[in-house]
Amino acid sequence: MFELTEDQVALKEAAAEAATAILGETLKEDDENEVFRPEYLHALGEAGLCGVQSAEEHGGLGLGYTEYAIILEEIAKVSASYAVGVAVTGLPQVILATMGSQEQIDRYLPQLAMGETIGAFALSEPDSGSDAASLQATAELDGDEYVLNGTKFWITHGGYADVYIVMARTGGPGARGVSAFVVPGDAAGLTYGKKEEKMGLRSSPTVELVMQNVRIPASNLIGAEGDGFKVAMSALDSGRITIAAISVGIAQAALDTAAEYATQRKQFNKAIIDFQGVGFMLADMACQIESSRLLVRKAAALRDAGKPYSHIAAMAKCVATDASVLVATDAVQVLGGYGYTREYPVERYMRDAKVMQIVEGTNQVQRVVISRHLKGIYSGE
Ligand code: CAA
């Protein structure tokens, strides 16, 4: 866990190289103009990076979340937007692989894992964010089809995805009334509303998804009716490891920029890293990153070993995303006036880091997960 194997080092280097080659050129202008290029995600797929964690027989590389975290960190060092793209297109993969029917797996999983198609995850709604079990979109069985209605919010890849995993209500109120469905992106009645204008992650499209009498085959139900909340929660347990890994990548990129700058920038006749005020700031940034990375690797290792990991994934998400915001903000400080301009990437790292404390469950929700775990232990429940 403390040292990467030779294969993991090779994967890390290949991911860094592919991410730079594919994403590097238009990074700055796309961030400024809020441009998402689906062909970049397809190209990352061609490089094997969209399905690292999916089984080889499902079109993936057949590796674990440890390797998934390694490649996400490398992609995030170049572009957090596309690292999130890889993570989000990974959510339908983990759902289908663990809970999908053979027919759903055969139909949708290999293309997602190879990056030929793009996936999305539709849980949140205008009035249902942290309280995910209160969602109101509905799915009614009509013969051998389900008819879906409702509005989903904050949908990464909305309008671009070929495969949406949609949570909708088939039963009464609360978590047990929720079911999960595979909805093809070209289903009639599926339209896309407002595209959010965001502070960061500007090359990742975040869109409203409107479902008006969307008819899908009944066989697109994942698991049984009423399983949907658990499908979503267990996918998010995995997803939280990916968000934490991406945050480590952003923070590492921020430290790399700041440390290099502080070594070269001279004031009062010496490099500013030699002033304790700056050198210690960089040292603290390095501590935050190393400790976050270890926690991400622990969560990934537990998941790969088939052991309980949701509370550790929640800890990794809290620690790594909070660290990323601190590190990126301090990187701006180290670069001073230059850091606040778009000439350097650190202001983008700061904007991109912030959203990681919010997505895939706010850090307050992560603390709910952790404190409930503690209550379970100490109350003997
Ligand atoms: N895995 C499997 N099952 C789980 C689970 C998990 N991690 N967590 C809870 N469940 C089960 C419970 O065991 C319970 O089952 P029973 O009914 O059989 O007892 C059921 O689900 C309900 O659980 P809770 O009572 O704990 O549910 P709750 O309503 O209190 O909610 C919560 C708990 C942790 C706050 C949860 O609602 C949550 O995680 N909210 C945040 C939602 C979220 O992360 N949204 C992000 C959306 S995606 C995104 O950000 C962007 C993107 O592009 C991907």
Coordinates of C-alpha atoms and ligand atoms in Angstrom, one line a residue:
M1 CA 0.0 0.0 0.0
F2 CA 2.9 2.4 0.7
E3 CA 4.7 1.7 -2.5
L4 CA 3.3 1.2 -6.0
T5 CA 4.1 -2.0 -7.8
E6 CA 6.0 -1.8 -11.1
D7 CA 2.7 -2.3 -13.0
Q8 CA 1.1 0.5 -11.0
V9 CA 3.9 2.9 -11.7
A10 CA 3.7 2.0 -15.5
L11 CA -0.1 2.7 -15.4
K12 CA 0.4 6.0 -13.6
E13 CA 2.9 7.1 -16.1
A14 CA 0.8 6.0 -19.0
A15 CA -2.3 7.9 -17.6
A16 CA -0.2 11.1 -17.1
E17 CA 1.1 10.9 -20.6
A18 CA -2.4 10.2 -22.2
A19 CA -4.1 12.9 -20.1
T20 CA -1.5 15.5 -21.1
A21 CA -1.6 14.5 -24.8
I22 CA -5.4 14.4 -25.0
L23 CA -6.4 17.2 -22.7
G24 CA -3.5 19.6 -22.6
E25 CA -3.9 21.7 -25.7
T26 CA -7.3 23.3 -25.2
L27 CA -7.4 23.2 -21.4
K28 CA -7.3 26.9 -20.7
E29 CA -9.6 28.1 -23.4
D30 CA -12.1 25.3 -22.7
D31 CA -12.2 26.2 -19.0
E32 CA -12.7 29.9 -19.9
N33 CA -15.5 29.1 -22.4
E34 CA -17.1 26.2 -20.5
V35 CA -16.5 23.7 -23.4
F36 CA -16.8 20.0 -22.9
R37 CA -15.4 17.8 -25.7
P38 CA -16.9 14.3 -25.6
E39 CA -14.3 13.1 -28.0
Y40 CA -11.7 13.7 -25.3
L41 CA -13.5 11.3 -23.0
H42 CA -13.7 8.8 -25.9
A43 CA -9.9 9.2 -26.4
L44 CA -9.3 8.6 -22.7
G45 CA -11.4 5.4 -23.2
E46 CA -9.2 4.4 -26.2
A47 CA -6.2 4.8 -23.9
G48 CA -7.9 2.3 -21.5
L49 CA -8.7 4.9 -18.8
C50 CA -12.5 4.8 -18.8
G51 CA -12.9 1.3 -17.4
V52 CA -9.8 0.6 -15.4
Q53 CA -11.9 -0.9 -12.6
S54 CA -14.3 -2.9 -14.8
A55 CA -13.6 -6.6 -15.5
E56 CA -11.8 -7.6 -18.7
E57 CA -14.7 -9.6 -19.9
H58 CA -16.8 -6.4 -19.5
G59 CA -14.4 -4.4 -21.7
G60 CA -12.3 -2.9 -18.8
L61 CA -8.7 -3.4 -17.6
G62 CA -9.8 -5.7 -14.8
L63 CA -7.9 -3.8 -12.1
G64 CA -9.1 -2.5 -8.8
Y65 CA -10.0 0.8 -7.2
T66 CA -6.4 1.2 -6.1
E67 CA -5.4 1.5 -9.8
Y68 CA -8.6 3.5 -10.5
A69 CA -7.5 6.1 -7.9
I70 CA -4.0 6.2 -9.3
I71 CA -5.2 7.1 -12.8
L72 CA -7.8 9.5 -11.6
E73 CA -5.1 11.4 -9.6
E74 CA -3.0 11.7 -12.8
I75 CA -5.9 12.8 -15.0
A76 CA -7.0 15.4 -12.3
K77 CA -3.4 16.8 -12.3
V78 CA -4.2 17.8 -15.9
S79 CA -7.9 18.4 -15.8
A80 CA -10.3 17.8 -12.9
S81 CA -13.2 18.2 -15.3
Y82 CA -12.3 15.1 -17.3
A83 CA -11.2 13.2 -14.3
V84 CA -14.8 13.7 -13.0
G85 CA -15.9 12.7 -16.5
V86 CA -14.1 9.4 -16.1
A87 CA -15.4 8.9 -12.6
V88 CA -19.0 9.7 -13.5
T89 CA -18.9 7.4 -16.6
G90 CA -17.6 4.8 -14.1
L91 CA -20.7 5.0 -11.9
P92 CA -23.1 3.2 -14.3
Q93 CA -20.3 0.6 -14.8
V94 CA -20.0 -0.2 -11.1
I95 CA -23.8 -0.4 -10.8
L96 CA -24.3 -2.6 -13.8
A97 CA -21.4 -4.9 -12.9
T98 CA -22.6 -5.4 -9.3
M99 CA -26.4 -5.2 -9.7
G100 CA -27.3 -5.3 -13.4
S101 CA -28.9 -8.2 -15.2
Q102 CA -26.8 -10.2 -17.7
E103 CA -28.8 -8.5 -20.5
Q104 CA -28.1 -5.0 -19.1
I105 CA -24.4 -5.9 -18.7
D106 CA -24.1 -7.2 -22.2
R107 CA -26.0 -4.3 -23.7
Y108 CA -24.4 -1.4 -21.9
L109 CA -21.3 -2.2 -19.9
P110 CA -18.5 -2.9 -22.5
Q111 CA -19.0 0.2 -24.5
L112 CA -19.0 2.3 -21.3
A113 CA -15.8 0.6 -20.1
M114 CA -14.1 1.2 -23.4
G115 CA -15.2 4.8 -23.5
E116 CA -17.2 4.3 -26.7
T117 CA -20.3 5.5 -24.9
I118 CA -20.7 8.0 -22.0
G119 CA -22.5 7.3 -18.7
A120 CA -24.3 9.5 -16.2
F121 CA -26.0 9.1 -12.8
A122 CA -29.3 10.9 -12.1
L123 CA -30.2 10.9 -8.4
S124 CA -30.5 14.6 -7.4
E125 CA -33.6 16.7 -8.0
P126 CA -34.4 20.4 -7.5
D127 CA -35.8 19.7 -4.0
S128 CA -33.8 16.5 -3.2
G129 CA -30.1 16.8 -2.7
S130 CA -28.6 15.6 0.6
D131 CA -32.0 14.1 1.4
A132 CA -31.8 11.7 -1.6
A133 CA -34.6 9.5 -0.3
S134 CA -37.1 12.3 -0.7
L135 CA -36.8 12.3 -4.5
Q136 CA -40.1 12.8 -6.5
A137 CA -39.5 11.5 -10.0
T138 CA -41.8 8.7 -10.7
A139 CA -41.7 5.4 -12.7
E140 CA -45.0 3.6 -13.4
L141 CA -45.3 0.2 -14.8
D142 CA -47.5 0.1 -17.9
G143 CA -47.6 -3.4 -19.5
D144 CA -44.0 -4.3 -20.2
E145 CA -42.7 -0.8 -20.0
Y146 CA -42.0 1.8 -17.2
V147 CA -43.1 5.4 -17.8
L148 CA -40.8 7.9 -16.2
N149 CA -41.6 11.5 -15.3
G150 CA -39.8 14.1 -13.3
T151 CA -36.8 16.5 -13.3
K152 CA -33.3 15.6 -12.3
F153 CA -30.7 18.2 -11.4
W154 CA -26.9 18.6 -11.5
I155 CA -26.5 15.9 -14.0
T156 CA -22.9 15.6 -15.2
H157 CA -22.9 14.7 -18.9
G158 CA -26.6 15.6 -19.2
G159 CA -27.3 15.8 -23.0
Y160 CA -24.1 14.0 -23.8
A161 CA -24.6 10.6 -22.1
D162 CA -25.7 7.5 -23.9
V163 CA -26.6 5.7 -20.7
Y164 CA -28.3 7.3 -17.6
I165 CA -28.8 5.4 -14.4
V166 CA -32.0 7.1 -13.1
M167 CA -33.5 6.8 -9.6
A168 CA -37.3 7.2 -9.6
R169 CA -40.1 6.4 -7.3
T170 CA -42.1 3.2 -7.9
G171 CA -43.5 2.9 -4.4
G172 CA -44.4 4.9 -1.3
P173 CA -42.4 7.7 0.4
G174 CA -38.8 7.2 1.6
A175 CA -35.9 5.1 0.6
R176 CA -37.8 1.8 0.1
G177 CA -40.0 3.4 -2.6
V178 CA -37.1 4.2 -4.9
S179 CA -36.1 2.1 -7.9
A180 CA -33.1 2.4 -10.3
F181 CA -33.3 2.2 -14.1
V182 CA -31.1 2.2 -17.1
V183 CA -32.4 4.9 -19.4
P184 CA -30.8 5.3 -22.9
G185 CA -29.8 8.8 -23.8
D186 CA -31.9 8.8 -27.0
A187 CA -35.1 7.7 -25.2
A188 CA -38.2 9.7 -26.5
G189 CA -39.4 12.2 -23.9
L190 CA -35.9 12.8 -22.4
T191 CA -34.9 16.5 -22.8
Y192 CA -32.3 18.7 -21.3
G193 CA -32.9 22.0 -19.6
K194 CA -30.7 24.5 -18.1
K195 CA -26.9 24.1 -18.3
E196 CA -25.3 25.4 -15.1
E197 CA -22.7 28.2 -15.2
K198 CA -20.2 27.1 -12.6
M199 CA -17.4 28.5 -10.6
G200 CA -15.1 25.6 -11.4
L201 CA -15.1 22.3 -13.2
R202 CA -16.1 24.3 -16.2
S203 CA -15.2 21.7 -18.9
S204 CA -17.6 19.3 -17.3
P205 CA -21.3 19.9 -18.3
T206 CA -23.8 20.0 -15.5
V207 CA -27.3 19.9 -16.9
E208 CA -31.0 19.6 -15.9
L209 CA -32.6 16.4 -17.1
V210 CA -36.4 16.5 -17.8
M211 CA -38.3 13.2 -18.3
Q212 CA -41.8 13.5 -19.8
N213 CA -43.5 10.1 -20.3
V214 CA -40.1 8.4 -21.0
R215 CA -40.9 4.8 -21.9
I216 CA -38.3 2.2 -21.3
P217 CA -38.6 -1.6 -21.3
A218 CA -39.5 -3.1 -17.9
S219 CA -36.2 -5.2 -18.2
N220 CA -34.3 -1.9 -17.7
L221 CA -35.2 -2.0 -14.0
I222 CA -32.0 -2.7 -12.0
G223 CA -32.5 -5.4 -9.4
A224 CA -36.0 -5.4 -8.0
E225 CA -38.5 -2.5 -7.3
G226 CA -37.5 -0.8 -4.1
D227 CA -33.7 -1.5 -4.5
G228 CA -32.9 1.8 -6.1
F229 CA -31.8 3.7 -3.0
K230 CA -29.3 1.0 -2.1
V231 CA -28.1 0.9 -5.7
A232 CA -27.5 4.6 -5.5
M233 CA -25.9 4.6 -2.0
S234 CA -23.5 1.7 -2.8
A235 CA -22.5 3.3 -6.1
L236 CA -21.8 6.6 -4.2
D237 CA -19.6 4.7 -1.7
S238 CA -17.4 3.8 -4.6
G239 CA -17.8 7.2 -6.2
R240 CA -16.5 8.9 -3.0
I241 CA -13.2 7.2 -3.4
T242 CA -12.9 8.6 -6.9
I243 CA -13.8 12.2 -5.8
A244 CA -11.2 11.9 -3.1
A245 CA -8.5 10.6 -5.6
I246 CA -9.3 13.5 -8.0
S247 CA -8.9 16.0 -5.1
V248 CA -5.5 14.5 -4.3
G249 CA -4.6 15.1 -8.0
I250 CA -5.7 18.7 -7.9
A251 CA -3.8 19.3 -4.7
Q252 CA -0.6 17.7 -6.1
A253 CA -0.8 19.8 -9.2
A254 CA -1.2 22.9 -7.0
L255 CA 1.8 22.0 -4.8
D256 CA 3.9 21.2 -7.9
T257 CA 3.2 24.6 -9.3
A258 CA 3.7 26.5 -6.0
A259 CA 6.9 24.6 -5.0
E260 CA 8.5 25.2 -8.4
Y261 CA 7.5 28.9 -8.3
A262 CA 8.8 29.4 -4.8
T263 CA 12.1 27.8 -5.7
Q264 CA 12.6 30.1 -8.7
R265 CA 11.0 33.3 -7.4
K266 CA 13.5 35.6 -5.7
Q267 CA 12.7 38.4 -3.3
F268 CA 15.1 40.1 -0.9
N269 CA 17.9 38.3 -2.8
K270 CA 16.7 34.7 -2.0
A271 CA 14.3 32.2 -3.3
I272 CA 11.0 32.7 -1.4
I273 CA 10.9 29.0 -0.4
D274 CA 13.8 29.9 1.9
F275 CA 11.6 32.2 3.9
Q276 CA 10.1 30.1 6.6
G277 CA 6.6 31.6 6.1
V278 CA 6.5 30.2 2.6
G279 CA 8.6 27.0 3.1
F280 CA 6.4 25.9 6.0
M281 CA 3.3 26.6 4.0
L282 CA 4.6 24.3 1.3
A283 CA 5.6 21.7 3.9
D284 CA 2.0 21.8 5.3
M285 CA 0.6 21.4 1.8
A286 CA 2.8 18.3 1.3
C287 CA 1.6 16.8 4.6
Q288 CA -2.0 17.3 3.7
I289 CA -1.5 15.6 0.3
E290 CA 0.4 12.6 1.6
S291 CA -2.1 11.9 4.4
S292 CA -5.0 12.3 2.0
R293 CA -3.4 9.9 -0.5
L294 CA -2.9 7.3 2.2
L295 CA -6.5 7.4 3.2
V296 CA -7.7 7.2 -0.4
R297 CA -5.4 4.1 -0.9
K298 CA -6.8 2.6 2.3
A299 CA -10.4 3.0 1.2
A300 CA -9.5 1.6 -2.3
A301 CA -7.6 -1.3 -0.7
L302 CA -10.6 -2.2 1.5
R303 CA -13.0 -2.1 -1.4
D304 CA -10.6 -4.2 -3.5
A305 CA -10.4 -6.7 -0.7
G306 CA -14.2 -7.0 -0.4
K307 CA -14.2 -5.5 3.1
P308 CA -16.6 -2.9 4.5
Y309 CA -15.3 0.5 3.4
S310 CA -18.2 3.1 3.2
H311 CA -17.1 4.9 6.4
I312 CA -13.5 5.0 5.2
A313 CA -14.5 6.2 1.8
A314 CA -16.5 9.0 3.5
M315 CA -13.4 9.9 5.6
A316 CA -11.2 9.9 2.5
K317 CA -13.7 12.1 0.7
C318 CA -13.8 14.6 3.7
V319 CA -10.1 14.7 4.3
A320 CA -8.9 14.8 0.7
T321 CA -11.4 17.4 -0.5
D322 CA -10.9 19.6 2.5
A323 CA -7.1 19.3 2.0
S324 CA -7.4 20.1 -1.7
V325 CA -9.2 23.3 -1.0
L326 CA -6.6 24.3 1.6
V327 CA -3.7 23.4 -0.6
A328 CA -5.0 25.0 -3.8
T329 CA -5.9 28.2 -1.8
D330 CA -2.4 28.3 -0.3
A331 CA -0.9 27.7 -3.8
V332 CA -2.6 30.9 -4.9
Q333 CA -1.1 32.6 -1.9
V334 CA 2.4 31.4 -2.6
L335 CA 2.2 32.8 -6.2
G336 CA 0.9 36.1 -4.8
G337 CA -0.5 38.4 -7.5
Y338 CA 0.4 35.9 -10.2
G339 CA -1.6 33.2 -8.5
Y340 CA -4.7 35.3 -8.8
T341 CA -4.4 35.7 -12.5
R342 CA -5.2 33.2 -15.3
E343 CA -1.6 33.2 -16.4
Y344 CA -1.0 30.3 -13.9
P345 CA -3.3 27.3 -13.3
V346 CA -3.6 27.7 -9.5
E347 CA -6.7 29.8 -9.6
R348 CA -8.4 27.0 -11.6
Y349 CA -7.2 24.4 -9.1
M350 CA -8.8 26.5 -6.3
R351 CA -12.1 26.8 -8.2
D352 CA -12.1 23.1 -9.2
A353 CA -11.2 21.9 -5.7
K354 CA -14.1 23.7 -4.0
V355 CA -16.8 21.6 -5.7
M356 CA -15.3 18.4 -4.5
Q357 CA -16.5 19.3 -1.0
I358 CA -20.0 19.3 -2.4
V359 CA -20.4 16.6 -5.1
E360 CA -21.3 12.9 -4.4
G361 CA -22.5 13.9 -1.0
T362 CA -21.5 17.1 0.8
N363 CA -18.8 16.8 3.4
Q364 CA -21.5 17.3 6.0
V365 CA -23.3 14.1 4.6
Q366 CA -19.9 12.3 4.8
R367 CA -19.8 13.2 8.5
V368 CA -23.3 11.8 8.9
V369 CA -22.1 8.5 7.4
I370 CA -19.0 8.4 9.7
S371 CA -20.9 9.4 12.8
R372 CA -23.6 6.8 12.2
H373 CA -20.8 4.2 11.8
L374 CA -19.4 5.3 15.2
K375 CA -22.8 5.1 16.8
G376 CA -23.2 1.6 15.4
I377 CA -19.9 0.6 17.0
Y378 CA -20.3 2.3 20.4
S379 CA -24.0 1.5 20.9
G380 CA -23.4 -2.1 19.9
E381 CA -26.2 -2.0 17.3
Ligands
CAA1 N1 -25.1 1.0 0.8 C1 -26.2 0.3 0.8 N2 -27.3 0.5 1.4 C2 -27.3 1.7 2.2 C3 -26.2 2.6 2.3 C4 -25.0 2.2 1.6 N3 -23.9 2.9 1.6 N4 -26.5 3.6 3.0 C5 -27.8 3.4 3.4 N5 -28.3 2.3 2.9 C6 -29.6 1.7 3.1 C7 -29.9 1.5 4.6 O1 -29.4 0.3 5.1 C8 -31.4 1.6 4.6 O2 -31.9 0.3 4.2 P1 -33.2 -0.3 5.0 O3 -34.4 0.5 4.6 O4 -33.3 -1.7 4.4 O5 -32.9 -0.3 6.5 C9 -31.8 2.5 3.5 O6 -30.6 2.5 2.6 C10 -32.0 4.0 4.0 O7 -30.9 4.4 4.6 P2 -30.8 5.6 5.6 O8 -32.0 5.5 6.6 O9 -29.5 5.7 6.2 O10 -31.1 6.8 4.6 P3 -31.2 8.4 4.9 O11 -32.4 8.9 4.2 O12 -31.0 8.7 6.4 O13 -29.9 9.0 4.1 C11 -27.7 9.7 3.7 C12 -28.6 8.8 4.4 C13 -26.3 9.2 4.0 C14 -27.8 11.2 4.2 C15 -28.0 9.6 2.2 O14 -29.2 10.2 1.8 C16 -26.9 10.4 1.3 O15 -25.8 9.8 1.1 N6 -27.3 11.6 0.8 C17 -26.4 12.3 -0.1 C18 -26.8 12.0 -1.5 C19 -25.6 12.2 -2.5 O16 -24.5 11.8 -2.2 N7 -25.9 12.8 -3.6 C20 -24.9 13.0 -4.7 C21 -25.5 12.8 -6.0 S1 -24.4 12.5 -7.3 C22 -23.5 13.8 -7.6 O17 -23.1 14.5 -6.7 C23 -23.0 14.3 -8.9 C24 -22.7 13.5 -10.0 O18 -22.6 13.9 -11.1 C25 -22.4 12.0 -9.8

